[in-house]
């Protein structure tokens, strides 16, 4: 029995198992692939299945040295002896009048040519019968000249001449047949050239192979320039081991026997047994099998009957054709399972004739080894004569021969072999029962052969699809075995039942190797997938796969885009945009984005079909991937047109405006796609965005001036004005600055009048001048620029980085290098009376206007104070005659796709150009879906699998924790709650505490860091930064998926929510940001505000957010969309939110004005406030719905009053008066306990009746040290434990004495 890992559980309890089932019903938030894996491309491996070059054997030299009737002198033949040559007995042609039995030799040569023509009918064959050296030379040179770069085959039959010599010589004749003449293999190789293949059928043939292994000569008659064959003579044994790999594709040799072996002379065999095996394998196999006398199924079959096997070799419907088909499948399988992949490709897939010869060579090895003769080859093949698949071949032969007597009498009684059906069953068993670390299936080449059969084709495709679904390794394996031409040919089939299977298989292939797109287009395969997409009866899943295939066809392939446009792909995609299948919609949008990328014809087709308008609804789809895909499609639509007119501009501006609706999308992948999409607009309208950047810069300059100088609306001197005009924009990093950027652009310092006090006030504005350059779309450009500023301050770095690159690109086009800090210091010097920096004689003033790239000319400021009456007001004006014309000239002469600036060197231009090649990996990441298992998720669905066992362990442990906590609360009687469990000094001042319900983890939050403590062991587990901006603070923290793999969510007072995984790193992992988004965009960070307050509902996966705003926003974290905005109708902020766990629709909110408001989200937003409790006089510290006490609410205010409410009444049920200055209040969800902390340095614990349980004022074990001012409190969600955080940075955990004893 296979062993499996069992997760330990302390004890088994039926209640725990039932509780675990309840946890299985909880949804898991932030568990989609976009959260659990990086958005990056699939890491492909180099493809080796596709041959770099196909090759054909176009010329064949058949050289027969038989000298019939005369035996060679070094061979002593037995009697009787094998005589058949090419299945012809030479003695039958015994003609005394014919010298050397010429007729017999001619008949043998003609038959040999016919045998070769079965495997390569289009080759050019030349016979050379009993030749001389000159005849062989002439023949070889002629064939090489005609073959050019293709392969030439040299077949040598040396049965009538002496054996080869150790010097590498074979024998031919002189003209009179009186002498044997040696022919050097080196000379032969020189005449033949490369690439070539040699077949040597003679005794001691291996001697030739051995000689060629150690002697490779130059190729003077070879026209091939890239033969890459090294010239080596006399290589050592160590060097020869590397030759095979280099020469196997250029000099292939097949020899009948080893260097020290003689050919068999058995009279029952043909004399050219090796040649017969290579050219007539089925006939030899039948004859040899009949001779073995080992058959158990066939009795009494003679050689004559075996020769009468009916059918044609090329007709698989006949017995002979089916047997040949089985033989091809078996030899392919043996080779594929035995040879290295590269060698298999070269020998069995590159050249049809070479592949046939090597298949038959495997049979020759098996047969000739039974006669103590070992065929050899170069490249050398491993032994295959004992491969298990030969047993399947023997069974197929027996099955055929057993039917032979009946078929001879009745040809219609032929029953087809069950070989292929049985092999498919074996393949199916491998798929069903194999382990993860299994070896490749032996039957894969057979499965491909079965694709040729209509009977088994559908089953073979189903199994092949299941195999490809195992992963990219399976796809590469199938491609290496030769699947591609088979499935490409099947696209010509019109069978509807094959459509889902073929679409699935092609989706798998293109996901791993996109280079197949060219083959599809070349064979018009794209039409097949267009027909699948247009088939209204095809399921959406299969249409989605067809769209993916079409997307890969058009991806970065202009020819594919053209044929797809001709096939009406855009209209087909638009028709299906309303489908409910999210994956189909995602790939439809991606397909549209790819088809019109850099292809104006497709874009105009989309304009005519209103494609952009039909994509707008997808921007609000509940699936983030669909929204990201629609942004991708619209972005590529913008960043496409090379020729612009008013219509195109209008469309692009409308698209940009619509894209801004996803600016506050909760999904980072959508916002990242938005940045790239907007970059296309910026690049199309660089001139206009440069003008907007300048306009925003001047507005910020004025605000910065007022901030530095403390003045309002005036400049002190023209020098200050010039400094600020030339300074450029300072990067804004806080939300306060962002709020400034969002303010209307209204101040542009262009013309100033000196006031009687010596200051200068603004008297004119150039915004209208710059606005004229921008045109009538200033709101579009301004809004896009503001959006980019916000995206540049996003909480996710993958969004921030491209946005900053884009903004920086535009800024550096229009802004001089002086930064805000340098500008501010210069102004302060000016206001203190310091002289400006000295100017060298003859040089221009050191002003921004004189710097390269500045739009401010040296004459921009015209002073009229010189030689003037100083008693009169002096007017300082900007010289519009020089300033604005130059500005407009610079902006208007910018290239449509590239701005020029003298201040930027060519090197910097190249850097900026690279930075602006903005793109994301979203498309490639989406393609990864098809590289993973789509049919099943074995580990996730298997209830006994490791993933299910681990989850069940966690759920059972959580259920056990709940059960034990309930039992503990029932047994103990809480009289006091001041028994110190642990005390730790935190790194920062704690501002928020949170217990994990099932783990001994305590989250301690300070200003911008999170510390995780094991409160049972008093051990710090982790401390990490929340990465919130400077001047902001964390105001809330909560656990998500606490029952499973918990995530930690934090909220800061800039309105950003961050979700962290691995908050306690394990097994070498590190704390990582899962996602982040701007939950509230209208908050101002303050030191006294409520910040961002939240509450989490695991059952519905919703997050309730509010704080320093006048509404409550509800987020669905599954869709990452805002669900509702409910107005509070209060004049102050929301200080706390608490959900009613009994009712998923009702929740309460405490307010800064002392009210506690009850909300029902089912009602319209304007009517959602159903009740307001107004008894608190001041700021509500906390308000809670008590989970175990239906309709019960507890709240407290800074005034010191704690009140209990019933949602069904209008007045409080109980009031507990504590001291004023309360800073924190907590209520236990399952016990009648209330705790409050104060600036008076104490913690008071009460029950619901108002009785005091405990008062904590001092730290135990610290010599009675007084606790600091209480900053935060937290009750354990299940146990009776209280955590206290104080201003002295201490965090304490208290328990009742009874519970400590338990």
PDB file of N, CA and C in Angstrom, residues 418-429 431 447 450-451 453-466 497-498 501 505:
ATOM      1  N   UNK A 418      -6.226  -5.997 -33.354  1.00  0.00           N
ATOM      2  CA  UNK A 418      -6.588  -5.223 -32.151  1.00  0.00           C
ATOM      3  C   UNK A 418      -5.371  -4.519 -31.554  1.00  0.00           C
ATOM      4  N   UNK A 419      -4.290  -4.488 -32.307  1.00  0.00           N
ATOM      5  CA  UNK A 419      -3.043  -3.930 -31.768  1.00  0.00           C
ATOM      6  C   UNK A 419      -3.217  -2.479 -31.319  1.00  0.00           C
ATOM      7  N   UNK A 420      -3.790  -1.654 -32.171  1.00  0.00           N
ATOM      8  CA  UNK A 420      -3.884  -0.229 -31.843  1.00  0.00           C
ATOM      9  C   UNK A 420      -4.867   0.021 -30.711  1.00  0.00           C
ATOM     10  N   UNK A 421      -5.954  -0.709 -30.678  1.00  0.00           N
ATOM     11  CA  UNK A 421      -6.902  -0.547 -29.568  1.00  0.00           C
ATOM     12  C   UNK A 421      -6.259  -0.939 -28.246  1.00  0.00           C
ATOM     13  N   UNK A 422      -5.475  -1.994 -28.261  1.00  0.00           N
ATOM     14  CA  UNK A 422      -4.807  -2.427 -27.034  1.00  0.00           C
ATOM     15  C   UNK A 422      -3.759  -1.423 -26.590  1.00  0.00           C
ATOM     16  N   UNK A 423      -3.037  -0.859 -27.535  1.00  0.00           N
ATOM     17  CA  UNK A 423      -2.031   0.135 -27.173  1.00  0.00           C
ATOM     18  C   UNK A 423      -2.663   1.420 -26.636  1.00  0.00           C
ATOM     19  N   UNK A 424      -3.821   1.793 -27.180  1.00  0.00           N
ATOM     20  CA  UNK A 424      -4.538   2.953 -26.635  1.00  0.00           C
ATOM     21  C   UNK A 424      -4.989   2.676 -25.209  1.00  0.00           C
ATOM     22  N   UNK A 425      -5.411   1.456 -24.947  1.00  0.00           N
ATOM     23  CA  UNK A 425      -5.809   1.103 -23.582  1.00  0.00           C
ATOM     24  C   UNK A 425      -4.615   1.186 -22.635  1.00  0.00           C
ATOM     25  N   UNK A 426      -3.456   0.709 -23.097  1.00  0.00           N
ATOM     26  CA  UNK A 426      -2.247   0.814 -22.264  1.00  0.00           C
ATOM     27  C   UNK A 426      -1.905   2.279 -21.995  1.00  0.00           C
ATOM     28  N   UNK A 427      -2.059   3.128 -22.995  1.00  0.00           N
ATOM     29  CA  UNK A 427      -1.795   4.554 -22.819  1.00  0.00           C
ATOM     30  C   UNK A 427      -2.787   5.171 -21.841  1.00  0.00           C
ATOM     31  N   UNK A 428      -4.029   4.732 -21.917  1.00  0.00           N
ATOM     32  CA  UNK A 428      -5.056   5.227 -21.001  1.00  0.00           C
ATOM     33  C   UNK A 428      -4.744   4.817 -19.566  1.00  0.00           C
ATOM     34  N   UNK A 429      -4.264   3.602 -19.383  1.00  0.00           N
ATOM     35  CA  UNK A 429      -3.881   3.145 -18.049  1.00  0.00           C
ATOM     36  C   UNK A 429      -2.721   3.988 -17.514  1.00  0.00           C
ATOM     37  N   UNK A 431      -2.091   7.077 -18.221  1.00  0.00           N
ATOM     38  CA  UNK A 431      -2.614   8.387 -17.842  1.00  0.00           C
ATOM     39  C   UNK A 431      -3.354   8.336 -16.511  1.00  0.00           C
ATOM     40  N   UNK A 447       0.234   6.297 -30.523  1.00  0.00           N
ATOM     41  CA  UNK A 447      -0.955   7.152 -30.497  1.00  0.00           C
ATOM     42  C   UNK A 447      -0.973   8.063 -31.718  1.00  0.00           C
ATOM     43  N   UNK A 450      -2.107   6.174 -34.680  1.00  0.00           N
ATOM     44  CA  UNK A 450      -3.544   5.883 -34.646  1.00  0.00           C
ATOM     45  C   UNK A 450      -4.353   7.061 -35.177  1.00  0.00           C
ATOM     46  N   UNK A 451      -3.785   8.257 -35.124  1.00  0.00           N
ATOM     47  CA  UNK A 451      -4.507   9.419 -35.644  1.00  0.00           C
ATOM     48  C   UNK A 451      -4.818   9.264 -37.134  1.00  0.00           C
ATOM     49  N   UNK A 453      -6.080   6.649 -38.402  1.00  0.00           N
ATOM     50  CA  UNK A 453      -7.220   5.739 -38.523  1.00  0.00           C
ATOM     51  C   UNK A 453      -8.498   6.437 -38.116  1.00  0.00           C
ATOM     52  N   UNK A 454      -9.488   6.384 -38.974  1.00  0.00           N
ATOM     53  CA  UNK A 454     -10.771   6.988 -38.631  1.00  0.00           C
ATOM     54  C   UNK A 454     -11.479   6.217 -37.532  1.00  0.00           C
ATOM     55  N   UNK A 455     -11.191   4.939 -37.411  1.00  0.00           N
ATOM     56  CA  UNK A 455     -11.876   4.111 -36.413  1.00  0.00           C
ATOM     57  C   UNK A 455     -11.467   4.539 -35.009  1.00  0.00           C
ATOM     58  N   UNK A 456     -10.180   4.734 -34.789  1.00  0.00           N
ATOM     59  CA  UNK A 456      -9.673   5.037 -33.446  1.00  0.00           C
ATOM     60  C   UNK A 456      -9.317   6.502 -33.263  1.00  0.00           C
ATOM     61  N   UNK A 457      -9.577   7.362 -34.233  1.00  0.00           N
ATOM     62  CA  UNK A 457      -9.061   8.726 -34.195  1.00  0.00           C
ATOM     63  C   UNK A 457      -9.608   9.531 -33.028  1.00  0.00           C
ATOM     64  N   UNK A 458     -10.904   9.442 -32.793  1.00  0.00           N
ATOM     65  CA  UNK A 458     -11.493  10.255 -31.731  1.00  0.00           C
ATOM     66  C   UNK A 458     -10.948   9.850 -30.364  1.00  0.00           C
ATOM     67  N   UNK A 459     -10.841   8.549 -30.132  1.00  0.00           N
ATOM     68  CA  UNK A 459     -10.301   8.098 -28.852  1.00  0.00           C
ATOM     69  C   UNK A 459      -8.846   8.505 -28.711  1.00  0.00           C
ATOM     70  N   UNK A 460      -8.092   8.415 -29.783  1.00  0.00           N
ATOM     71  CA  UNK A 460      -6.685   8.804 -29.734  1.00  0.00           C
ATOM     72  C   UNK A 460      -6.538  10.289 -29.437  1.00  0.00           C
ATOM     73  N   UNK A 461      -7.395  11.120 -30.026  1.00  0.00           N
ATOM     74  CA  UNK A 461      -7.330  12.555 -29.763  1.00  0.00           C
ATOM     75  C   UNK A 461      -7.689  12.862 -28.312  1.00  0.00           C
ATOM     76  N   UNK A 462      -8.657  12.160 -27.775  1.00  0.00           N
ATOM     77  CA  UNK A 462      -9.027  12.378 -26.375  1.00  0.00           C
ATOM     78  C   UNK A 462      -7.857  12.060 -25.449  1.00  0.00           C
ATOM     79  N   UNK A 463      -7.210  10.924 -25.697  1.00  0.00           N
ATOM     80  CA  UNK A 463      -6.082  10.542 -24.846  1.00  0.00           C
ATOM     81  C   UNK A 463      -4.898  11.473 -25.057  1.00  0.00           C
ATOM     82  N   UNK A 464      -4.695  11.886 -26.280  1.00  0.00           N
ATOM     83  CA  UNK A 464      -3.604  12.814 -26.554  1.00  0.00           C
ATOM     84  C   UNK A 464      -3.847  14.147 -25.847  1.00  0.00           C
ATOM     85  N   UNK A 465      -5.091  14.600 -25.864  1.00  0.00           N
ATOM     86  CA  UNK A 465      -5.418  15.839 -25.158  1.00  0.00           C
ATOM     87  C   UNK A 465      -5.165  15.719 -23.666  1.00  0.00           C
ATOM     88  N   UNK A 466      -5.518  14.588 -23.078  1.00  0.00           N
ATOM     89  CA  UNK A 466      -5.264  14.384 -21.653  1.00  0.00           C
ATOM     90  C   UNK A 466      -3.769  14.374 -21.364  1.00  0.00           C
ATOM     91  N   UNK A 497     -17.427  16.226 -34.389  1.00  0.00           N
ATOM     92  CA  UNK A 497     -17.093  15.624 -33.109  1.00  0.00           C
ATOM     93  C   UNK A 497     -15.617  15.800 -32.762  1.00  0.00           C
ATOM     94  N   UNK A 498     -14.808  16.125 -33.748  1.00  0.00           N
ATOM     95  CA  UNK A 498     -13.381  16.321 -33.493  1.00  0.00           C
ATOM     96  C   UNK A 498     -13.040  17.762 -33.141  1.00  0.00           C
ATOM     97  N   UNK A 501     -11.849  18.534 -29.517  1.00  0.00           N
ATOM     98  CA  UNK A 501     -10.572  17.895 -29.229  1.00  0.00           C
ATOM     99  C   UNK A 501      -9.425  18.622 -29.924  1.00  0.00           C
ATOM    100  N   UNK A 505      -6.253  20.643 -28.236  1.00  0.00           N
ATOM    101  CA  UNK A 505      -4.872  20.256 -28.521  1.00  0.00           C
ATOM    102  C   UNK A 505      -4.087  21.436 -29.069  1.00  0.00           C
TER     103      UNK A 505
END
